[in-house]
Coordinates of C-alpha atoms in Angstrom, one line a residue:
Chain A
X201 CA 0.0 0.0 0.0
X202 CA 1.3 3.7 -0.7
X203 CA 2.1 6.3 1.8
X204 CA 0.2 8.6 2.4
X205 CA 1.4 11.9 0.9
X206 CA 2.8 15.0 3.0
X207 CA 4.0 18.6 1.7
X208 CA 6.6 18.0 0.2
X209 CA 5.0 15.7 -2.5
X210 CA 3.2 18.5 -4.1
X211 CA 5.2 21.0 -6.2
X212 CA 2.7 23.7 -6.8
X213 CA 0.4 25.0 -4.3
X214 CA -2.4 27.5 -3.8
X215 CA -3.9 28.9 -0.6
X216 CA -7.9 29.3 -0.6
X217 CA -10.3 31.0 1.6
X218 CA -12.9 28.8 2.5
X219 CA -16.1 30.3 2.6
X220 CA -19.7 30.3 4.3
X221 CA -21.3 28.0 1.7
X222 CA -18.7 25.7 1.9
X223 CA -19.8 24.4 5.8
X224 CA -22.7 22.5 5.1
X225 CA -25.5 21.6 7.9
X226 CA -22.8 19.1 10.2
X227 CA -20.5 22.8 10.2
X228 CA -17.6 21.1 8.6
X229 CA -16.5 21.4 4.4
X230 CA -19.2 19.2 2.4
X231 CA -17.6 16.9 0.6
X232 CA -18.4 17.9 -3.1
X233 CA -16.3 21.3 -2.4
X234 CA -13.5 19.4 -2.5
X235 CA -14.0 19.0 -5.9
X236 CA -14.9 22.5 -6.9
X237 CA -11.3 23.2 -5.5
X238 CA -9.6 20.5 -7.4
X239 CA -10.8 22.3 -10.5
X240 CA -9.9 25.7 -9.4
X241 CA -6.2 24.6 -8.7
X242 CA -6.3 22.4 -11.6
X243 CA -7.5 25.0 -14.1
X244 CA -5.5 28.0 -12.6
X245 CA -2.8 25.8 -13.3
X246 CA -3.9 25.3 -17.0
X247 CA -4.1 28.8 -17.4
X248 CA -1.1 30.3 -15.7
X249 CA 1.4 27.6 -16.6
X250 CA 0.5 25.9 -19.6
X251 CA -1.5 28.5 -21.9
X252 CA -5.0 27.5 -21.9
X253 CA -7.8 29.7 -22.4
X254 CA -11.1 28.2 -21.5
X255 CA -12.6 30.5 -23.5
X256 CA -10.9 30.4 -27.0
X257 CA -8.2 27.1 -26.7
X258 CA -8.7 24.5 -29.3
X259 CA -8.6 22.2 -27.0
X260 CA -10.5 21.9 -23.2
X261 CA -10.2 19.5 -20.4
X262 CA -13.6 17.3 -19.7
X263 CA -13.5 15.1 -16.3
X264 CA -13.9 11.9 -17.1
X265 CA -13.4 10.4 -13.3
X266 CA -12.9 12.1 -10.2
X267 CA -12.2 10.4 -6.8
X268 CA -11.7 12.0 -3.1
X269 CA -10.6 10.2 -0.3
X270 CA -11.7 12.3 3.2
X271 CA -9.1 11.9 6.2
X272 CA -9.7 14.9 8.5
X273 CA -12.7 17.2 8.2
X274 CA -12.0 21.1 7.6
X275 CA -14.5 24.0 8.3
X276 CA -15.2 27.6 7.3
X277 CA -13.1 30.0 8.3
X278 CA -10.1 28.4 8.0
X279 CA -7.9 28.8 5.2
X280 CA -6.6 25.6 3.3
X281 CA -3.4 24.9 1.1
X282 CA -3.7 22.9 -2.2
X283 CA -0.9 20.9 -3.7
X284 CA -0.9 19.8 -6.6
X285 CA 0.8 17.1 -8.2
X286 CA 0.3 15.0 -12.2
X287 CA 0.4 11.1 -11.7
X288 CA -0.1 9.8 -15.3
X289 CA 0.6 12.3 -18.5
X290 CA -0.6 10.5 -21.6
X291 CA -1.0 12.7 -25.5
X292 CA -4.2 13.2 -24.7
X293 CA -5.2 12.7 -20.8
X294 CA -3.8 13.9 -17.5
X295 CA -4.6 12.4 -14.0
X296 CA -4.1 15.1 -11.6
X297 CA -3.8 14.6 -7.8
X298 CA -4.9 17.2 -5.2
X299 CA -3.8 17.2 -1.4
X300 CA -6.0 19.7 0.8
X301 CA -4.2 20.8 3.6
X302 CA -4.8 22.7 6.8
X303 CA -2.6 25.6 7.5
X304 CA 0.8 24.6 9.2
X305 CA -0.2 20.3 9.0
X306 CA 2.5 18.5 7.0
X307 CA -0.4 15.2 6.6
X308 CA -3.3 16.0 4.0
X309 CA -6.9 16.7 5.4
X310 CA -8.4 15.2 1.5
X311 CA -6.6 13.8 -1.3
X312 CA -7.9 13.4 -4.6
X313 CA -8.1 14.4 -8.3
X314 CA -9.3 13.4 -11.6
X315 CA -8.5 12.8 -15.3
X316 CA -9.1 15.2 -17.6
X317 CA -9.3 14.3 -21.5
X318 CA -8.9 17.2 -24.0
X319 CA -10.9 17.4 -26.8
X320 CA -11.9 19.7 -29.1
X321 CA -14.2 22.8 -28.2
X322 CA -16.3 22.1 -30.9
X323 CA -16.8 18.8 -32.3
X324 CA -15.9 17.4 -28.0
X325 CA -13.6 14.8 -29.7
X326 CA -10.4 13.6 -28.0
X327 CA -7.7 15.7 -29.2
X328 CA -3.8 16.2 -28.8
X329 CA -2.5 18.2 -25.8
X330 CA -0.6 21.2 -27.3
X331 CA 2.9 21.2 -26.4
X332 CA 3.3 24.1 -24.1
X333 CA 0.0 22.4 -22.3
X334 CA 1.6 19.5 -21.9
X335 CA 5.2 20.9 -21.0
X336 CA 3.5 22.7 -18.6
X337 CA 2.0 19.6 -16.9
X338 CA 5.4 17.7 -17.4
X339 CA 6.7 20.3 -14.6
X340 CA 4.1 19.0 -11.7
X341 CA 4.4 15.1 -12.9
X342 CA 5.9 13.0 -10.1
X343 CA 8.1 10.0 -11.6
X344 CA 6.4 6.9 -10.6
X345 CA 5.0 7.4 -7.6
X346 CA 4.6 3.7 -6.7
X347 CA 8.3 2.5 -7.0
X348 CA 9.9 6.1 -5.4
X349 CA 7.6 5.2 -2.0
X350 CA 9.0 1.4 -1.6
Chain B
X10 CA -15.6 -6.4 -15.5
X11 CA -19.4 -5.1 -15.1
X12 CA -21.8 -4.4 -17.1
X13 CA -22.9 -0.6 -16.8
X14 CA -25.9 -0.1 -15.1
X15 CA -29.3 1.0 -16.5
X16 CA -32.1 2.7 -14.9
X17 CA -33.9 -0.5 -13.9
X18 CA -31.4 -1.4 -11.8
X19 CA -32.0 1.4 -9.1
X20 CA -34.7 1.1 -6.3
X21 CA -35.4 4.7 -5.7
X22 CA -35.3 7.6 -7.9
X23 CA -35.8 11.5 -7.6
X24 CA -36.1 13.9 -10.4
X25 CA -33.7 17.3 -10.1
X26 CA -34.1 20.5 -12.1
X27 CA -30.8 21.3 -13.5
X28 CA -29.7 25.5 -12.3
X29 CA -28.3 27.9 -14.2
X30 CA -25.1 27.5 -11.8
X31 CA -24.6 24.1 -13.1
X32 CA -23.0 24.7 -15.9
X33 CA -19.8 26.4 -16.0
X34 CA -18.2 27.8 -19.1
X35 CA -17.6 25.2 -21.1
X36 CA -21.7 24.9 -21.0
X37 CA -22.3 21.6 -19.5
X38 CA -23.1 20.6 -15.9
X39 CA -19.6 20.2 -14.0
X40 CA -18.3 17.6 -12.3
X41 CA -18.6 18.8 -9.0
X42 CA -22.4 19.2 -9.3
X43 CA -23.0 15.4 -9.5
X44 CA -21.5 15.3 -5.9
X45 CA -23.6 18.0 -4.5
X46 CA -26.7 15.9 -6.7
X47 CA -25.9 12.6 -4.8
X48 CA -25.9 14.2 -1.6
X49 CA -29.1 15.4 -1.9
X50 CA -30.6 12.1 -3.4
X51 CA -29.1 10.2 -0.5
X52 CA -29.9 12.4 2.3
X53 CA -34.0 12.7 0.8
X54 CA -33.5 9.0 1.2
X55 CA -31.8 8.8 4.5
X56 CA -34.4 11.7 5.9
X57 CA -38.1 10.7 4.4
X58 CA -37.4 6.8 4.0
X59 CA -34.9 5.8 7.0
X60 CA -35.8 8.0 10.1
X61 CA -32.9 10.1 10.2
X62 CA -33.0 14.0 11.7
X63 CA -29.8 16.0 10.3
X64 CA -30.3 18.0 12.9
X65 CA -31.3 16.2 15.9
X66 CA -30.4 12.1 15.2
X67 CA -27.7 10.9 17.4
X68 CA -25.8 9.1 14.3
X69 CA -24.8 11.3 11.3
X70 CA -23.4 10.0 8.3
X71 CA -19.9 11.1 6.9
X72 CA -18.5 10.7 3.7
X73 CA -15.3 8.6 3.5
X74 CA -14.5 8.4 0.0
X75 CA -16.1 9.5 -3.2
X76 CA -16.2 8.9 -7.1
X77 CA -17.6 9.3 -10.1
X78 CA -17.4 8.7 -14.1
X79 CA -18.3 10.3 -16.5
X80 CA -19.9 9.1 -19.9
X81 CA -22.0 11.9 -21.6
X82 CA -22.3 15.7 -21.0
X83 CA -25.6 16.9 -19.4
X84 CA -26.8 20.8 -19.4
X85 CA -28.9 23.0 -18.1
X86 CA -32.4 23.6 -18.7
X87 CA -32.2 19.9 -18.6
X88 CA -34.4 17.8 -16.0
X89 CA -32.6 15.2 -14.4
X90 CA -33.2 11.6 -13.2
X91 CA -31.5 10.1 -10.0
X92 CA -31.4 6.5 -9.5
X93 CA -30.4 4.8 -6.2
X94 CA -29.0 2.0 -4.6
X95 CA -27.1 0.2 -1.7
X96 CA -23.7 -2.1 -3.1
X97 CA -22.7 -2.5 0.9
X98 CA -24.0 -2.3 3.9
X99 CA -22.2 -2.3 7.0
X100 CA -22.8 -1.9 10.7
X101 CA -21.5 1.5 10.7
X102 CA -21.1 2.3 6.9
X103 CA -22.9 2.0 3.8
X104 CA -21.5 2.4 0.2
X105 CA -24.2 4.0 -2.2
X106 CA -24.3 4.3 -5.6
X107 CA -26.1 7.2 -7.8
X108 CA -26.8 6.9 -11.8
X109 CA -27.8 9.8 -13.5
X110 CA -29.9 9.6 -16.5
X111 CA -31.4 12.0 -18.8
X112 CA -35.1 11.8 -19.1
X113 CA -36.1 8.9 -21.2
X114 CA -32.8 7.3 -21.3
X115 CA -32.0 3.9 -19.7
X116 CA -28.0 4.3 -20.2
X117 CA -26.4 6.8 -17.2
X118 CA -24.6 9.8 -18.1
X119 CA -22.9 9.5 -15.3
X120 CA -22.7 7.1 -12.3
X121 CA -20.9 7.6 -8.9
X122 CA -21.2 7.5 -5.4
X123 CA -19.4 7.2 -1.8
X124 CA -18.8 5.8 1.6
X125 CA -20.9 6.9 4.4
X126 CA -19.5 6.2 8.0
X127 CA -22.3 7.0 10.9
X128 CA -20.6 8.6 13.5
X129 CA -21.7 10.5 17.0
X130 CA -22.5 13.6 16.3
X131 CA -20.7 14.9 18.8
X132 CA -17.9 13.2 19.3
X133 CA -17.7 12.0 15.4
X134 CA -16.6 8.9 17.1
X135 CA -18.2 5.9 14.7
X136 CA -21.5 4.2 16.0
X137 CA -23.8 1.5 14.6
X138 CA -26.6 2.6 12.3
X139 CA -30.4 2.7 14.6
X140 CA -32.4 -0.4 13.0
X141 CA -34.9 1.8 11.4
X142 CA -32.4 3.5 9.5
X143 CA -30.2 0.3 8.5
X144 CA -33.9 -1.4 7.5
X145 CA -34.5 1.2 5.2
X146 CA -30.8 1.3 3.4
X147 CA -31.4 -2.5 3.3
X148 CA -34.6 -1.7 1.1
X149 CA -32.7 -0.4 -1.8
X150 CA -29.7 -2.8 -1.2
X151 CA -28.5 -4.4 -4.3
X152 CA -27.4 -8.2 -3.8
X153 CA -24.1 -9.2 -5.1
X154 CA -23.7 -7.1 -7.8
X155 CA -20.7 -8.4 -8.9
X156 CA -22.2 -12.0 -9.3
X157 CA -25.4 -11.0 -11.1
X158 CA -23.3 -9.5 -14.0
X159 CA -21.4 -12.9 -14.7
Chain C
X229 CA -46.8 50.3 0.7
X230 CA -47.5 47.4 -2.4
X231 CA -49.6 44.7 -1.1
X232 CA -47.3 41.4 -0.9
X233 CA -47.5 39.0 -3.5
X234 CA -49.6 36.0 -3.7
X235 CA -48.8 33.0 -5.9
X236 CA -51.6 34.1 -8.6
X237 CA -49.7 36.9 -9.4
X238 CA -47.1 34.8 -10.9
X239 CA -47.9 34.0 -14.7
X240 CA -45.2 31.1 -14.9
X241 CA -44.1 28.5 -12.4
X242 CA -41.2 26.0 -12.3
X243 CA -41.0 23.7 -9.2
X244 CA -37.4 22.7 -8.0
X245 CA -36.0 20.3 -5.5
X246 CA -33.7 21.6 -2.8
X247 CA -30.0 19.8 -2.2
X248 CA -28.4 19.1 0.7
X249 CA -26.1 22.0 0.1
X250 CA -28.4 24.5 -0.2
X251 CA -28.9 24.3 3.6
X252 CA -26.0 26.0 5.8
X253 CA -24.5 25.5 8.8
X254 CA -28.1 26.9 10.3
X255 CA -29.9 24.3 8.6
X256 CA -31.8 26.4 6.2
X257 CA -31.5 27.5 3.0
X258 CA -29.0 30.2 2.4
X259 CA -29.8 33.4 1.8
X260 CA -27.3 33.0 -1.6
X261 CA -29.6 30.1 -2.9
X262 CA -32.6 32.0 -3.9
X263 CA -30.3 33.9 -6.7
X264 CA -29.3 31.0 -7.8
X265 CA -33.1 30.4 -8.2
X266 CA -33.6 33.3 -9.8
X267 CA -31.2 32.7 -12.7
X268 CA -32.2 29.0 -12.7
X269 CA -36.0 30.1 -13.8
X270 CA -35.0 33.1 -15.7
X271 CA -32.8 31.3 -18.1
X272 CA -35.2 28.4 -18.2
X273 CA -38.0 31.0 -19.1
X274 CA -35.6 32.9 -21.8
X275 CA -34.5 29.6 -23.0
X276 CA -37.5 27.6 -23.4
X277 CA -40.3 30.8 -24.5
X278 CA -38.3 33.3 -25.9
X279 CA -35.4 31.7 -28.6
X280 CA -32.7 32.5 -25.9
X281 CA -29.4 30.4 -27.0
X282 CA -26.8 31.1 -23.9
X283 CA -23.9 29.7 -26.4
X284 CA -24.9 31.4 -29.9
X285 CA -27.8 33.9 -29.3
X286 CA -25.8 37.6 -30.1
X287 CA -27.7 39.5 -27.7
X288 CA -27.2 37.7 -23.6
X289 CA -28.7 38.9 -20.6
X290 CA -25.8 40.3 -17.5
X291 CA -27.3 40.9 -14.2
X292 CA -27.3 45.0 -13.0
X293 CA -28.9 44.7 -10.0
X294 CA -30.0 42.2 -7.8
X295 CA -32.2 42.2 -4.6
X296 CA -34.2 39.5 -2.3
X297 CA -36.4 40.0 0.3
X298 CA -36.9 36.7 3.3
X299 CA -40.0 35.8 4.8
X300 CA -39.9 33.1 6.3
X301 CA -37.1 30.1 6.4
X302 CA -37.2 27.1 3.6
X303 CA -35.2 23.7 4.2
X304 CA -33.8 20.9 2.6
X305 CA -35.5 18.4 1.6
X306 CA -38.5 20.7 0.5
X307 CA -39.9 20.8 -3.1
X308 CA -40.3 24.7 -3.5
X309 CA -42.7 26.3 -6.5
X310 CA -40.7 29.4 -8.0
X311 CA -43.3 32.2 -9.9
X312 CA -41.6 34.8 -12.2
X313 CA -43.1 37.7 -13.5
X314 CA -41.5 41.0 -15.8
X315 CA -41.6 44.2 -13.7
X316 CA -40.3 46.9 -16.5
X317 CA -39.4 46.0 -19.8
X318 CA -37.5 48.3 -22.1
X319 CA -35.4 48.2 -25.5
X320 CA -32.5 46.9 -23.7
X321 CA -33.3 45.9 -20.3
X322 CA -36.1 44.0 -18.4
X323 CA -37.1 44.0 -14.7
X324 CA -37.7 40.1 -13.3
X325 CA -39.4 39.4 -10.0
X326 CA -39.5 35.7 -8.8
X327 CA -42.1 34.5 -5.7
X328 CA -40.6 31.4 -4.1
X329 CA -43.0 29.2 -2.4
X330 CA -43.0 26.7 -0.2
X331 CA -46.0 23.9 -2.2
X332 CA -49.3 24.4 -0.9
X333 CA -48.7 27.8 0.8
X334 CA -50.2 30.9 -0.7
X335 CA -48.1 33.8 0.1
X336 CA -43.8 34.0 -0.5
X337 CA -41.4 32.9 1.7
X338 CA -39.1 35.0 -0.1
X339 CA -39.5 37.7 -3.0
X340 CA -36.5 39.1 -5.1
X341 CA -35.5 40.0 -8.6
X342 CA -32.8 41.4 -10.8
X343 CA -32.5 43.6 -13.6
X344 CA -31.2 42.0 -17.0
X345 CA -29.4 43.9 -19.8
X346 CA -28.9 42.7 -22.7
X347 CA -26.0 42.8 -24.4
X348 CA -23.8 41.9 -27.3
X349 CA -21.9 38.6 -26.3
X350 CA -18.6 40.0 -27.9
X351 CA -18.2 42.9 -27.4
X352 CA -20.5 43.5 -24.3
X353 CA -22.1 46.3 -25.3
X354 CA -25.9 47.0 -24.8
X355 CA -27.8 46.2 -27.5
X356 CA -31.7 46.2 -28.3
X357 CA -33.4 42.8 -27.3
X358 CA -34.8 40.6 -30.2
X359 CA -38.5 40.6 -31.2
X360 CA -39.1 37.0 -30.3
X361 CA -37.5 37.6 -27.0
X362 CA -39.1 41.0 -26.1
X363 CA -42.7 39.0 -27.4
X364 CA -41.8 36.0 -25.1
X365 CA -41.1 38.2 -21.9
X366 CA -44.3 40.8 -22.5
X367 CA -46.5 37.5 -22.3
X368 CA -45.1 37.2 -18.2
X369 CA -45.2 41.1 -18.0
X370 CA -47.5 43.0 -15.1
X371 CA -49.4 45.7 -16.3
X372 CA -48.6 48.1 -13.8
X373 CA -48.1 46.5 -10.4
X374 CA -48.5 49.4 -8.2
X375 CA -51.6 51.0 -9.4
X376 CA -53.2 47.7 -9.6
X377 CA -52.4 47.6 -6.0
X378 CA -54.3 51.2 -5.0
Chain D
X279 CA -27.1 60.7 -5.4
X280 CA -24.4 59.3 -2.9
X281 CA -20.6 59.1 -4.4
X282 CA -19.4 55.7 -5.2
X283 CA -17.8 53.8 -2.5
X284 CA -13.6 53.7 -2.9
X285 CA -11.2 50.9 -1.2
X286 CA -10.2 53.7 1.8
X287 CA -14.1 53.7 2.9
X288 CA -13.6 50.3 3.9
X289 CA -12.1 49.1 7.0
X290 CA -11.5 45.4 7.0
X291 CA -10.6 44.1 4.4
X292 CA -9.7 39.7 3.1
X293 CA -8.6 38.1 0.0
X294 CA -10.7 36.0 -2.1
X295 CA -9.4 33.6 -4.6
X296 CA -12.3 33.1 -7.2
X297 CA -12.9 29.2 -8.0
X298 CA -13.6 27.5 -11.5
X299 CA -17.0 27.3 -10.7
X300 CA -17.7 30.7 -9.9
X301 CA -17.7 31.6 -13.4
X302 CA -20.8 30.4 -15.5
X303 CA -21.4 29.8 -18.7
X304 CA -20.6 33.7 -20.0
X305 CA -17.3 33.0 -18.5
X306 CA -17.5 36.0 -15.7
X307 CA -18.3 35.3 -11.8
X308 CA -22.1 35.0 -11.7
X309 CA -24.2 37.0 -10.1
X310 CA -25.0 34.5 -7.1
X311 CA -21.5 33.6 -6.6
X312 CA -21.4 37.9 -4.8
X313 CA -23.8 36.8 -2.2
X314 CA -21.9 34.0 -1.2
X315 CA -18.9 36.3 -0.5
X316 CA -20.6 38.7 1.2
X317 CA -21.5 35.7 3.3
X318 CA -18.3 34.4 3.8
X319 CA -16.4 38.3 4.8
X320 CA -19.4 38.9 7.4
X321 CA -19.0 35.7 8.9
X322 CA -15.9 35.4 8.8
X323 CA -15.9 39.2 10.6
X324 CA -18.3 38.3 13.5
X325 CA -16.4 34.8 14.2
X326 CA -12.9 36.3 14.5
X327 CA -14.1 39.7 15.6
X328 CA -17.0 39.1 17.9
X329 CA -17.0 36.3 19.5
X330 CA -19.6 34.7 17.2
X331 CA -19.7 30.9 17.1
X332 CA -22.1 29.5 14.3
X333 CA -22.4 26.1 16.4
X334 CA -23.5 27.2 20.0
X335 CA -23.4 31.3 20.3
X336 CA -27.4 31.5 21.8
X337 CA -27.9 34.2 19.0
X338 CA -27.0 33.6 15.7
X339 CA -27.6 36.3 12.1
X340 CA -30.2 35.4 10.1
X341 CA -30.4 37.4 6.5
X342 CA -33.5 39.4 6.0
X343 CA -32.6 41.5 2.8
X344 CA -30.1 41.6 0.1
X345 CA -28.7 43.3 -2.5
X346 CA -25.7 43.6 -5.4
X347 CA -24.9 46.4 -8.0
X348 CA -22.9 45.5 -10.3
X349 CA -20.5 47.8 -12.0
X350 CA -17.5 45.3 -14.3
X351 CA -17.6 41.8 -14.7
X352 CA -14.8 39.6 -12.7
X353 CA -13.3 36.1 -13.8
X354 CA -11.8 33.2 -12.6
X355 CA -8.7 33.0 -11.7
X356 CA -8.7 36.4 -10.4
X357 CA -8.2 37.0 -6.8
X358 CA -10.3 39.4 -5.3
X359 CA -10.4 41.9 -1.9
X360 CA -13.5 42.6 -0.1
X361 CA -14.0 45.6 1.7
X362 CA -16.5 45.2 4.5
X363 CA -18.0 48.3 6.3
X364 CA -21.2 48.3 8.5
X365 CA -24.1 51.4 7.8
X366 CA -26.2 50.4 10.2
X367 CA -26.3 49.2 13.3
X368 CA -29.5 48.5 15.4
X369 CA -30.1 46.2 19.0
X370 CA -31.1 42.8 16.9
X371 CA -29.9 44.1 13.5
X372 CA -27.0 45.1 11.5
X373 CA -26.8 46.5 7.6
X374 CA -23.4 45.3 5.7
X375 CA -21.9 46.9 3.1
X376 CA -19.2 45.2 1.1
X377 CA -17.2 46.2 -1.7
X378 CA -15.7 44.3 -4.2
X379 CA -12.5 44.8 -5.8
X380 CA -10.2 43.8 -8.1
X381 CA -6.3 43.4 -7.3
X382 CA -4.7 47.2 -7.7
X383 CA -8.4 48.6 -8.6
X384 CA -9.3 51.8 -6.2
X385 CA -13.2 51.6 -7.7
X386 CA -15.5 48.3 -6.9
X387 CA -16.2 45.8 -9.2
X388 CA -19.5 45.0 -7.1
X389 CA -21.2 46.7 -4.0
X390 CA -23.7 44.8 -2.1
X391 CA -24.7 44.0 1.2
X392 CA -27.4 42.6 3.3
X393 CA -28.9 43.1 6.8
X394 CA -28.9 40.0 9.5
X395 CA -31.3 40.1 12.4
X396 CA -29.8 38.5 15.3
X397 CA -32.4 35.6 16.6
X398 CA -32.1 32.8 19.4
X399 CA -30.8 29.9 17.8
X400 CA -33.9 28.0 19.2
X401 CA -37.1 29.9 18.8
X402 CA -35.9 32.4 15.9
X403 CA -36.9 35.1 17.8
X404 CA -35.3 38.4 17.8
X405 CA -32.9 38.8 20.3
X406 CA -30.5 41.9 21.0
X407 CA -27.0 41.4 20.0
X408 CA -24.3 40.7 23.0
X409 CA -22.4 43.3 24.1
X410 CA -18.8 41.9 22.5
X411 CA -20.7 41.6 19.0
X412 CA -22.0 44.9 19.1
X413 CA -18.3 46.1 20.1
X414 CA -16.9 44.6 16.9
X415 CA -19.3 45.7 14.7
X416 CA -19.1 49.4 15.6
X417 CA -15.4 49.2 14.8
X418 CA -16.7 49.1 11.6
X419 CA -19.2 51.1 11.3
X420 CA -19.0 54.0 9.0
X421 CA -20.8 57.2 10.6
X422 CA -23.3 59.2 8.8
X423 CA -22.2 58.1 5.1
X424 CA -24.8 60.3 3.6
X425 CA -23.6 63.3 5.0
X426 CA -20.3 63.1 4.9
X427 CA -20.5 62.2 1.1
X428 CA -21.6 66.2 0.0

């Protein structure tokens, strides 16, 4: 079985604000806004690093599975840390991984992710990943995973 | 591996409006609304069919882990059908699992799901499910999935 | 002071079922919800009865000003009845007010409403409304609200 | 008319980063998602400012009116300050005012706000706010903003 990840396994990271809405009725982070922050750190990523524009690009990125795995609940006001990290890199797909962290904690609170398949904005068929896209991605891949933690 | 489901397979269904805010800007419903669309499916469930009081009942379930795929965009105006059902029941935890279909269509768009554990809710310590709310998860329980698809 | 609202002073009704996350930490539905509401039967109306295409159509509807008043609280899992009606209508904008009601209950929990103008999707400029649009939102117009009130 | 509101008009002040899904399908931060953030800078205001707890202070802020002007559209991934500045301030209720800006931008993008009643957790009735509350919100209170603006 793998380690659990820490820190120091994500090389890019992004601090959020957690907010009101996010606390659902048990006062604690519901679980599906995990996800919307998967895709905010995913996609900020996309844009900042590797040249998409979700608005004009050729080519998007469409989930096609997401997972989450919940260790230690979180709750509004706090702020969190995101890591993220690339586990597969293919010509056309990308499996991203996500750790949520609390301020100052070295174990993740969540960690999950999902694969994104680019396709065409149009037509929605599977597509290429521009270069740049997929240097950019390149950066934040973490060389087998499974062997480096034996 | 198994066969995908089809809407004859779930026990319990629920029909959703689709909201504006469900589609982001690449004009489909995003991912992370399916998670917020199986919480509200289960917890209906849990609250009008199995007893339990979000706000008062002793036990509370938690989510554990989560997932979903993802086989054909859906958008807004569309109406939504929710199927449920039960592929584990526990003691303490239950593992449910959500297709979503678009009206008049017996193949998912998408199908998910996740791990509740029932905990205290004060403590958050886990705790056996009451009977009332176990007899009802045991309604829409799906025997042996795995060996009915052979 | 106008009289409040009752539900047949709505023209056009759309029922939708709360989620779990519409409720907050206070176990009702958040005050944030209801404009999500609002867009959700706007756009349905604007889609469905006036020729509104939110990816092609030139001419799409941005929100100026928003406003909601709260009557009384709503919860999850409630079904709630929405009623919208057109307040002003001009060449370029149009007043909507939305009645949100709890089913079989004849007065609001909550009233609100925002102001749409429409503009040109490039270039975000105002522009004039099309016939079939400005046709489909006279037929859900009040003819003078507050004298009708006197 | 009242001048517009500027950054120096408001005293407290926290970061926002916008999420993927703010943005909807006209690729700017929707309408709803303002509400939220007022929500999450007054709550995040009373909790570390006066003494509120959301899960066992005896009176807790319900929302009984809102309302957004919206002067320039905002987009994901932006990061955004809010400006929060009280206008009124009653024995059970308070009126927010909270200004939205872009990084570097003197002018808001947004100016809303909202006014909570303060009600026992229990019964919902109106109760008068605690002393420390009160305290923390007058630090913020902006005196006589009508006058002051001719």
């Amino acid at each position: 079985m793998r380690q659990p990840s820490r820190r120091k396994d994500y090389p890019y990271f992004l601090s959020y604000q957690t907010r009101w809405s996010d606390n659902d009725q048990y006062s604690h982070v519901n679980n599906s806004v995990y996800y919307h922050l998967f895709d905010s750190i995913v996609n900020t990523y996309l844009i900042e690093q590797c040249g998409l524009s979700p608005t004009s690009s050729d080519g998007i990125g469409l989930v096609v599975t997401s997972y989450c795995s919940f260790y230690r609940p979180l709750s509004f006001p706090q702020l969190l840390d995101l890591g993220l990290r690339v586990l597969k890199l293919g010509n056309s797909s990308v499996g991203y991984e996500v750790g949520v962290f609390e301020q100052g904690e070295d174990e993740p609170a969540a960690v999950g992710g999902y694969t994104h398949v680019f396709v065409d904005r149009i037509t929605r068929k599977s597509v290429q990943m521009p270069e740049k896209l997929r240097d950019g991605l390149e950066k934040v891949r973490v060389q087998d995973v499974q062997r480096s933690k034996l």
